């Protein structure tokens, strides 16, 4: 048994659990019985405190004080107070993050705002195989405002950035878990007068992010994966303080106005990031997210990343022994919180796993993703899940026709 | 006593209550004790069923089936199924309404899409004194895409539309409750080859809307006022079926793609209104709204409008007797669900009312709004509220310095 490296047996896994500084955090979540939940990279499990808050926001704040809760429950400041809770997870200051709308819309806002500063070439760069929303938003924005649209091959963003412009780039690839070289990209941006909007959707809450130290100025991200904010919880925007007031949102709404309750005919942006709020935010979702973030109190982010990596190594080691390919970075290297494994019958296998209580997800054409959320998974339960996976392959359980039927959402 | 016209005494009001076909609906709401809630035009009260759904969506669907609930709780179709519940309130078909994002963003989407059809002059028209978001979004969109921006005086939209273009117009004015002449506007649009996006935020759930019969093709609206969807519940988009597939959203996200779960690099819009979904919707807010809409089952919309008008007449009659001006359409005419009353000390008076359990809101510079949500208010409780209002004016209770302190949200 060893607690260096990663577990290679059930006994190893149990030893890692015994020494796990994050083990106590599992009880902060409401986990269903009999389920090993490996889809935290898609929708995080529910923190107990978030469920309680959903109940309070609806059943007390809305039902009793109704519109008065904008003041008494401080709904009006939730975009800022929630952003301030995300900020330490990015390694930035509390007033450098705001929560509003979705990651898709926030990308549009930041990309448009960066073009409008006039500081960068009017070219918008995005890679193929990037998360779809990022590709669609950038293509459309370029067309609408007449900017050059550079749709490079996967991995081609860095080279293209050397000619300037604004690059949208996921820090962690949604299929493979590969972490982009942030430093090299920011260096290229500085050299060319370009800018980068980092999409941190698959990175926040699982990597030890230090955006300020790393010199990144702009980012967006979602909050329902490793941040466990609840289904469709609103997205966030990060802009370093020195850059905030030079940005103009393309989607100016009344709640982002400097003086919203004066109901003025002309738009004056609020100071700082508040300008990126457009309409009234979905308070039930936002207040629930706000409470969900409290599970990160006292958590050392380096522990999160180390545990996710060890769990990933453990999975990849098993995949390798089974002779299965993975598109994820190999054993021993750094990656996001999920690992992929390729099998032509990936869809059916993921369904067979689900039938035995092991939830994973499938991404076409042939990839199963194992999400390894370090706050609520134990080494031994992931080990057991890998045992079941081996068993399904050995017995070819996935051949059962019932596992071939597709659901709407995969 | 009389149940024609409107109540002119407490006994009258009680007689109207006894004959009120909507009286039974009050029990569908969770109303706080001792409060007369006259702010339903800002944030509707909580339907019991909505509170229950918020609890189920968080505590059962999210907590137990987690990501599986996209299929098992049909989260994925909530934008459409919720839109289908709003459709009859607009007088349109179920597949002509979708729920997504906020009214601010939906305005931007529709206005941009209409310009892009090439069917209308590239001019965007909006009136001063229109709801602020509508003014800001239109001004910014015009600048971004290089369309002419026509910012007319209040009430000048109709005349301007005669030169073509796209007009954004509230059906019910947020300050006064005045109902715009939809027929005249649509006639002008037809004659000039223009188009109108109706903002139905203050109209839906209180007026007997017949958009299809009236020949209106485009609308947006919010769902947290008379639709009682909860704080910041997502907005809706209406587009008549024949126009849907010619529209291209400026904010294309992965969930509006024809084949979202194929994660394709190129955007192909989904059929119909689904294309207007951008990112992942805030499910807690959306599922709660979906359940909230069930209070309209079996409600005759003509009864809603008639009761709101009678309650408004009753208020205006009292204001008149007190010698106070109102910017709302006078007694006996049709208007939205709220009436205004003007007083230089409007803010302090609204605070003094609140202290006695009567919730109203204040809009600068001097307007108190009385929101008269017909589903959960009785004639006699509004009558009593008017008594208290009279009393506060007579005793000048509002002079107390504590009523001068401003809250963040008014």
mmCIF file with all atom_site columns, C-alpha atoms in Angstrom, chain A residues 185-332:
data_model
loop_
_atom_site.group_PDB
_atom_site.id
_atom_site.type_symbol
_atom_site.label_atom_id
_atom_site.label_alt_id
_atom_site.label_comp_id
_atom_site.label_asym_id
_atom_site.label_entity_id
_atom_site.label_seq_id
_atom_site.pdbx_PDB_ins_code
_atom_site.Cartn_x
_atom_site.Cartn_y
_atom_site.Cartn_z
_atom_site.occupancy
_atom_site.B_iso_or_equiv
_atom_site.pdbx_formal_charge
_atom_site.auth_seq_id
_atom_site.auth_comp_id
_atom_site.auth_asym_id
_atom_site.auth_atom_id
_atom_site.pdbx_PDB_model_num
ATOM 1   C CA . UNK A 1 185 ? -1.150  31.811 -24.864 1.00 0.00 ? 185 UNK A CA 1
ATOM 2   C CA . UNK A 1 186 ? -0.999  34.938 -22.692 1.00 0.00 ? 186 UNK A CA 1
ATOM 3   C CA . UNK A 1 187 ? 2.568   35.542 -23.823 1.00 0.00 ? 187 UNK A CA 1
ATOM 4   C CA . UNK A 1 188 ? 1.477   35.363 -27.459 1.00 0.00 ? 188 UNK A CA 1
ATOM 5   C CA . UNK A 1 189 ? -1.398  37.737 -26.716 1.00 0.00 ? 189 UNK A CA 1
ATOM 6   C CA . UNK A 1 190 ? 0.919   40.252 -25.057 1.00 0.00 ? 190 UNK A CA 1
ATOM 7   C CA . UNK A 1 191 ? 3.361   40.063 -27.948 1.00 0.00 ? 191 UNK A CA 1
ATOM 8   C CA . UNK A 1 192 ? 0.699   40.605 -30.620 1.00 0.00 ? 192 UNK A CA 1
ATOM 9   C CA . UNK A 1 193 ? -1.556  43.059 -28.781 1.00 0.00 ? 193 UNK A CA 1
ATOM 10  C CA . UNK A 1 194 ? -4.246  40.402 -28.716 1.00 0.00 ? 194 UNK A CA 1
ATOM 11  C CA . UNK A 1 195 ? -6.522  39.231 -25.926 1.00 0.00 ? 195 UNK A CA 1
ATOM 12  C CA . UNK A 1 196 ? -7.814  35.897 -24.682 1.00 0.00 ? 196 UNK A CA 1
ATOM 13  C CA . UNK A 1 197 ? -11.168 35.039 -23.164 1.00 0.00 ? 197 UNK A CA 1
ATOM 14  C CA . UNK A 1 198 ? -10.678 31.856 -21.186 1.00 0.00 ? 198 UNK A CA 1
ATOM 15  C CA . UNK A 1 199 ? -13.666 29.565 -20.945 1.00 0.00 ? 199 UNK A CA 1
ATOM 16  C CA . UNK A 1 200 ? -13.221 28.061 -17.492 1.00 0.00 ? 200 UNK A CA 1
ATOM 17  C CA . UNK A 1 201 ? -16.359 25.911 -17.541 1.00 0.00 ? 201 UNK A CA 1
ATOM 18  C CA . UNK A 1 202 ? -14.481 22.632 -17.043 1.00 0.00 ? 202 UNK A CA 1
ATOM 19  C CA . UNK A 1 203 ? -11.725 24.143 -14.895 1.00 0.00 ? 203 UNK A CA 1
ATOM 20  C CA . UNK A 1 204 ? -13.331 26.101 -12.067 1.00 0.00 ? 204 UNK A CA 1
ATOM 21  C CA . UNK A 1 205 ? -13.686 24.252 -8.778  1.00 0.00 ? 205 UNK A CA 1
ATOM 22  C CA . UNK A 1 206 ? -11.275 21.478 -9.735  1.00 0.00 ? 206 UNK A CA 1
ATOM 23  C CA . UNK A 1 207 ? -8.028  23.186 -10.772 1.00 0.00 ? 207 UNK A CA 1
ATOM 24  C CA . UNK A 1 208 ? -5.862  25.381 -8.587  1.00 0.00 ? 208 UNK A CA 1
ATOM 25  C CA . UNK A 1 209 ? -6.430  28.494 -10.688 1.00 0.00 ? 209 UNK A CA 1
ATOM 26  C CA . UNK A 1 210 ? -4.296  31.622 -10.201 1.00 0.00 ? 210 UNK A CA 1
ATOM 27  C CA . UNK A 1 211 ? -5.518  33.867 -12.985 1.00 0.00 ? 211 UNK A CA 1
ATOM 28  C CA . UNK A 1 212 ? -4.106  37.061 -11.488 1.00 0.00 ? 212 UNK A CA 1
ATOM 29  C CA . UNK A 1 213 ? -0.657  35.535 -10.995 1.00 0.00 ? 213 UNK A CA 1
ATOM 30  C CA . UNK A 1 214 ? -0.764  34.065 -14.477 1.00 0.00 ? 214 UNK A CA 1
ATOM 31  C CA . UNK A 1 215 ? -1.620  37.393 -16.095 1.00 0.00 ? 215 UNK A CA 1
ATOM 32  C CA . UNK A 1 216 ? -5.004  36.384 -17.510 1.00 0.00 ? 216 UNK A CA 1
ATOM 33  C CA . UNK A 1 217 ? -7.420  39.315 -17.767 1.00 0.00 ? 217 UNK A CA 1
ATOM 34  C CA . UNK A 1 218 ? -10.666 37.890 -19.166 1.00 0.00 ? 218 UNK A CA 1
ATOM 35  C CA . UNK A 1 219 ? -12.647 34.727 -18.509 1.00 0.00 ? 219 UNK A CA 1
ATOM 36  C CA . UNK A 1 220 ? -16.119 33.262 -18.437 1.00 0.00 ? 220 UNK A CA 1
ATOM 37  C CA . UNK A 1 221 ? -17.360 30.012 -16.984 1.00 0.00 ? 221 UNK A CA 1
ATOM 38  C CA . UNK A 1 222 ? -20.346 28.018 -15.945 1.00 0.00 ? 222 UNK A CA 1
ATOM 39  C CA . UNK A 1 223 ? -21.250 27.220 -12.364 1.00 0.00 ? 223 UNK A CA 1
ATOM 40  C CA . UNK A 1 224 ? -23.160 23.965 -12.545 1.00 0.00 ? 224 UNK A CA 1
ATOM 41  C CA . UNK A 1 225 ? -20.258 21.554 -13.029 1.00 0.00 ? 225 UNK A CA 1
ATOM 42  C CA . UNK A 1 226 ? -17.562 21.443 -10.331 1.00 0.00 ? 226 UNK A CA 1
ATOM 43  C CA . UNK A 1 227 ? -19.127 24.474 -8.637  1.00 0.00 ? 227 UNK A CA 1
ATOM 44  C CA . UNK A 1 228 ? -22.295 22.442 -7.977  1.00 0.00 ? 228 UNK A CA 1
ATOM 45  C CA . UNK A 1 229 ? -24.587 25.446 -8.436  1.00 0.00 ? 229 UNK A CA 1
ATOM 46  C CA . UNK A 1 230 ? -27.584 23.501 -9.728  1.00 0.00 ? 230 UNK A CA 1
ATOM 47  C CA . UNK A 1 231 ? -28.976 22.806 -13.210 1.00 0.00 ? 231 UNK A CA 1
ATOM 48  C CA . UNK A 1 232 ? -28.459 25.790 -15.492 1.00 0.00 ? 232 UNK A CA 1
ATOM 49  C CA . UNK A 1 233 ? -27.175 28.013 -12.684 1.00 0.00 ? 233 UNK A CA 1
ATOM 50  C CA . UNK A 1 234 ? -26.021 31.336 -14.181 1.00 0.00 ? 234 UNK A CA 1
ATOM 51  C CA . UNK A 1 235 ? -22.519 31.837 -15.560 1.00 0.00 ? 235 UNK A CA 1
ATOM 52  C CA . UNK A 1 236 ? -19.753 34.157 -14.444 1.00 0.00 ? 236 UNK A CA 1
ATOM 53  C CA . UNK A 1 237 ? -17.518 36.798 -15.976 1.00 0.00 ? 237 UNK A CA 1
ATOM 54  C CA . UNK A 1 238 ? -14.030 37.615 -14.772 1.00 0.00 ? 238 UNK A CA 1
ATOM 55  C CA . UNK A 1 239 ? -12.289 40.819 -15.848 1.00 0.00 ? 239 UNK A CA 1
ATOM 56  C CA . UNK A 1 240 ? -9.212  42.157 -14.058 1.00 0.00 ? 240 UNK A CA 1
ATOM 57  C CA . UNK A 1 241 ? -10.050 45.380 -12.274 1.00 0.00 ? 241 UNK A CA 1
ATOM 58  C CA . UNK A 1 242 ? -7.898  47.666 -14.446 1.00 0.00 ? 242 UNK A CA 1
ATOM 59  C CA . UNK A 1 243 ? -9.742  46.557 -17.591 1.00 0.00 ? 243 UNK A CA 1
ATOM 60  C CA . UNK A 1 244 ? -13.342 46.668 -16.342 1.00 0.00 ? 244 UNK A CA 1
ATOM 61  C CA . UNK A 1 245 ? -14.314 50.256 -16.993 1.00 0.00 ? 245 UNK A CA 1
ATOM 62  C CA . UNK A 1 246 ? -13.027 50.293 -20.564 1.00 0.00 ? 246 UNK A CA 1
ATOM 63  C CA . UNK A 1 247 ? -15.503 47.580 -21.571 1.00 0.00 ? 247 UNK A CA 1
ATOM 64  C CA . UNK A 1 248 ? -18.900 48.289 -23.071 1.00 0.00 ? 248 UNK A CA 1
ATOM 65  C CA . UNK A 1 249 ? -21.471 45.492 -23.019 1.00 0.00 ? 249 UNK A CA 1
ATOM 66  C CA . UNK A 1 250 ? -23.348 44.752 -26.253 1.00 0.00 ? 250 UNK A CA 1
ATOM 67  C CA . UNK A 1 251 ? -26.362 43.699 -24.152 1.00 0.00 ? 251 UNK A CA 1
ATOM 68  C CA . UNK A 1 252 ? -27.053 46.682 -21.890 1.00 0.00 ? 252 UNK A CA 1
ATOM 69  C CA . UNK A 1 253 ? -30.030 46.118 -19.627 1.00 0.00 ? 253 UNK A CA 1
ATOM 70  C CA . UNK A 1 254 ? -31.655 48.175 -16.954 1.00 0.00 ? 254 UNK A CA 1
ATOM 71  C CA . UNK A 1 255 ? -30.018 46.330 -14.031 1.00 0.00 ? 255 UNK A CA 1
ATOM 72  C CA . UNK A 1 256 ? -26.539 47.117 -15.371 1.00 0.00 ? 256 UNK A CA 1
ATOM 73  C CA . UNK A 1 257 ? -27.299 50.837 -15.398 1.00 0.00 ? 257 UNK A CA 1
ATOM 74  C CA . UNK A 1 258 ? -25.415 53.170 -13.058 1.00 0.00 ? 258 UNK A CA 1
ATOM 75  C CA . UNK A 1 259 ? -28.728 54.214 -11.544 1.00 0.00 ? 259 UNK A CA 1
ATOM 76  C CA . UNK A 1 260 ? -31.214 51.471 -12.388 1.00 0.00 ? 260 UNK A CA 1
ATOM 77  C CA . UNK A 1 261 ? -34.053 52.722 -10.231 1.00 0.00 ? 261 UNK A CA 1
ATOM 78  C CA . UNK A 1 262 ? -34.039 56.173 -11.773 1.00 0.00 ? 262 UNK A CA 1
ATOM 79  C CA . UNK A 1 263 ? -35.375 54.545 -14.984 1.00 0.00 ? 263 UNK A CA 1
ATOM 80  C CA . UNK A 1 264 ? -33.456 56.921 -17.228 1.00 0.00 ? 264 UNK A CA 1
ATOM 81  C CA . UNK A 1 265 ? -33.901 57.061 -20.998 1.00 0.00 ? 265 UNK A CA 1
ATOM 82  C CA . UNK A 1 266 ? -30.145 57.006 -21.681 1.00 0.00 ? 266 UNK A CA 1
ATOM 83  C CA . UNK A 1 267 ? -27.791 54.211 -20.726 1.00 0.00 ? 267 UNK A CA 1
ATOM 84  C CA . UNK A 1 268 ? -24.924 54.939 -18.365 1.00 0.00 ? 268 UNK A CA 1
ATOM 85  C CA . UNK A 1 269 ? -23.015 51.798 -17.447 1.00 0.00 ? 269 UNK A CA 1
ATOM 86  C CA . UNK A 1 270 ? -22.626 50.966 -13.775 1.00 0.00 ? 270 UNK A CA 1
ATOM 87  C CA . UNK A 1 271 ? -19.111 51.064 -12.407 1.00 0.00 ? 271 UNK A CA 1
ATOM 88  C CA . UNK A 1 272 ? -17.040 47.895 -12.788 1.00 0.00 ? 272 UNK A CA 1
ATOM 89  C CA . UNK A 1 273 ? -18.486 44.529 -13.730 1.00 0.00 ? 273 UNK A CA 1
ATOM 90  C CA . UNK A 1 274 ? -22.047 45.372 -12.740 1.00 0.00 ? 274 UNK A CA 1
ATOM 91  C CA . UNK A 1 275 ? -22.452 46.765 -16.269 1.00 0.00 ? 275 UNK A CA 1
ATOM 92  C CA . UNK A 1 276 ? -22.517 43.194 -17.575 1.00 0.00 ? 276 UNK A CA 1
ATOM 93  C CA . UNK A 1 277 ? -25.808 42.422 -15.848 1.00 0.00 ? 277 UNK A CA 1
ATOM 94  C CA . UNK A 1 278 ? -28.569 42.836 -18.413 1.00 0.00 ? 278 UNK A CA 1
ATOM 95  C CA . UNK A 1 279 ? -32.075 41.796 -17.351 1.00 0.00 ? 279 UNK A CA 1
ATOM 96  C CA . UNK A 1 280 ? -33.382 40.622 -14.002 1.00 0.00 ? 280 UNK A CA 1
ATOM 97  C CA . UNK A 1 281 ? -31.416 37.523 -12.950 1.00 0.00 ? 281 UNK A CA 1
ATOM 98  C CA . UNK A 1 282 ? -33.155 34.195 -12.189 1.00 0.00 ? 282 UNK A CA 1
ATOM 99  C CA . UNK A 1 283 ? -33.085 34.546 -8.410  1.00 0.00 ? 283 UNK A CA 1
ATOM 100 C CA . UNK A 1 284 ? -34.054 30.992 -7.422  1.00 0.00 ? 284 UNK A CA 1
ATOM 101 C CA . UNK A 1 285 ? -31.140 29.644 -9.445  1.00 0.00 ? 285 UNK A CA 1
ATOM 102 C CA . UNK A 1 286 ? -28.765 32.419 -8.404  1.00 0.00 ? 286 UNK A CA 1
ATOM 103 C CA . UNK A 1 287 ? -29.470 32.284 -4.656  1.00 0.00 ? 287 UNK A CA 1
ATOM 104 C CA . UNK A 1 288 ? -29.099 28.501 -4.738  1.00 0.00 ? 288 UNK A CA 1
ATOM 105 C CA . UNK A 1 289 ? -25.726 28.819 -6.465  1.00 0.00 ? 289 UNK A CA 1
ATOM 106 C CA . UNK A 1 290 ? -24.664 31.395 -3.901  1.00 0.00 ? 290 UNK A CA 1
ATOM 107 C CA . UNK A 1 291 ? -25.278 28.927 -1.071  1.00 0.00 ? 291 UNK A CA 1
ATOM 108 C CA . UNK A 1 292 ? -23.748 26.014 -3.007  1.00 0.00 ? 292 UNK A CA 1
ATOM 109 C CA . UNK A 1 293 ? -20.421 27.827 -3.171  1.00 0.00 ? 293 UNK A CA 1
ATOM 110 C CA . UNK A 1 294 ? -20.047 27.619 0.594   1.00 0.00 ? 294 UNK A CA 1
ATOM 111 C CA . UNK A 1 295 ? -18.839 24.012 0.231   1.00 0.00 ? 295 UNK A CA 1
ATOM 112 C CA . UNK A 1 296 ? -15.521 25.490 -0.922  1.00 0.00 ? 296 UNK A CA 1
ATOM 113 C CA . UNK A 1 297 ? -14.962 27.290 2.372   1.00 0.00 ? 297 UNK A CA 1
ATOM 114 C CA . UNK A 1 298 ? -11.686 26.108 3.854   1.00 0.00 ? 298 UNK A CA 1
ATOM 115 C CA . UNK A 1 299 ? -10.868 23.869 0.881   1.00 0.00 ? 299 UNK A CA 1
ATOM 116 C CA . UNK A 1 300 ? -7.292  23.948 -0.354  1.00 0.00 ? 300 UNK A CA 1
ATOM 117 C CA . UNK A 1 301 ? -7.518  24.085 -4.133  1.00 0.00 ? 301 UNK A CA 1
ATOM 118 C CA . UNK A 1 302 ? -4.208  22.307 -4.567  1.00 0.00 ? 302 UNK A CA 1
ATOM 119 C CA . UNK A 1 303 ? -5.817  19.330 -2.818  1.00 0.00 ? 303 UNK A CA 1
ATOM 120 C CA . UNK A 1 304 ? -8.708  19.414 -5.295  1.00 0.00 ? 304 UNK A CA 1
ATOM 121 C CA . UNK A 1 305 ? -6.442  19.313 -8.301  1.00 0.00 ? 305 UNK A CA 1
ATOM 122 C CA . UNK A 1 306 ? -4.132  16.661 -6.830  1.00 0.00 ? 306 UNK A CA 1
ATOM 123 C CA . UNK A 1 307 ? -7.032  14.351 -5.951  1.00 0.00 ? 307 UNK A CA 1
ATOM 124 C CA . UNK A 1 308 ? -8.682  14.776 -9.352  1.00 0.00 ? 308 UNK A CA 1
ATOM 125 C CA . UNK A 1 309 ? -5.369  13.935 -10.997 1.00 0.00 ? 309 UNK A CA 1
ATOM 126 C CA . UNK A 1 310 ? -4.834  10.851 -8.852  1.00 0.00 ? 310 UNK A CA 1
ATOM 127 C CA . UNK A 1 311 ? -8.363  9.619  -9.575  1.00 0.00 ? 311 UNK A CA 1
ATOM 128 C CA . UNK A 1 312 ? -7.740  10.247 -13.267 1.00 0.00 ? 312 UNK A CA 1
ATOM 129 C CA . UNK A 1 313 ? -4.452  8.358  -13.166 1.00 0.00 ? 313 UNK A CA 1
ATOM 130 C CA . UNK A 1 314 ? -6.207  5.466  -11.476 1.00 0.00 ? 314 UNK A CA 1
ATOM 131 C CA . UNK A 1 315 ? -8.841  5.324  -14.242 1.00 0.00 ? 315 UNK A CA 1
ATOM 132 C CA . UNK A 1 316 ? -6.367  5.720  -17.088 1.00 0.00 ? 316 UNK A CA 1
ATOM 133 C CA . UNK A 1 317 ? -4.179  2.980  -15.652 1.00 0.00 ? 317 UNK A CA 1
ATOM 134 C CA . UNK A 1 318 ? -7.158  0.596  -15.732 1.00 0.00 ? 318 UNK A CA 1
ATOM 135 C CA . UNK A 1 319 ? -8.181  1.684  -19.259 1.00 0.00 ? 319 UNK A CA 1
ATOM 136 C CA . UNK A 1 320 ? -4.625  1.009  -20.407 1.00 0.00 ? 320 UNK A CA 1
ATOM 137 C CA . UNK A 1 321 ? -4.596  -2.447 -18.886 1.00 0.00 ? 321 UNK A CA 1
ATOM 138 C CA . UNK A 1 322 ? -7.881  -3.154 -20.679 1.00 0.00 ? 322 UNK A CA 1
ATOM 139 C CA . UNK A 1 323 ? -6.270  -2.123 -23.963 1.00 0.00 ? 323 UNK A CA 1
ATOM 140 C CA . UNK A 1 324 ? -8.624  0.839  -24.404 1.00 0.00 ? 324 UNK A CA 1
ATOM 141 C CA . UNK A 1 325 ? -7.507  4.150  -25.838 1.00 0.00 ? 325 UNK A CA 1
ATOM 142 C CA . UNK A 1 326 ? -8.124  7.474  -24.149 1.00 0.00 ? 326 UNK A CA 1
ATOM 143 C CA . UNK A 1 327 ? -7.863  10.956 -25.636 1.00 0.00 ? 327 UNK A CA 1
ATOM 144 C CA . UNK A 1 328 ? -7.011  12.341 -22.190 1.00 0.00 ? 328 UNK A CA 1
ATOM 145 C CA . UNK A 1 329 ? -3.493  13.357 -21.152 1.00 0.00 ? 329 UNK A CA 1
ATOM 146 C CA . UNK A 1 330 ? -1.714  10.182 -19.964 1.00 0.00 ? 330 UNK A CA 1
ATOM 147 C CA . UNK A 1 331 ? -1.005  8.867  -16.478 1.00 0.00 ? 331 UNK A CA 1
ATOM 148 C CA . UNK A 1 332 ? 1.220   11.208 -14.509 1.00 0.00 ? 332 UNK A CA 1
#
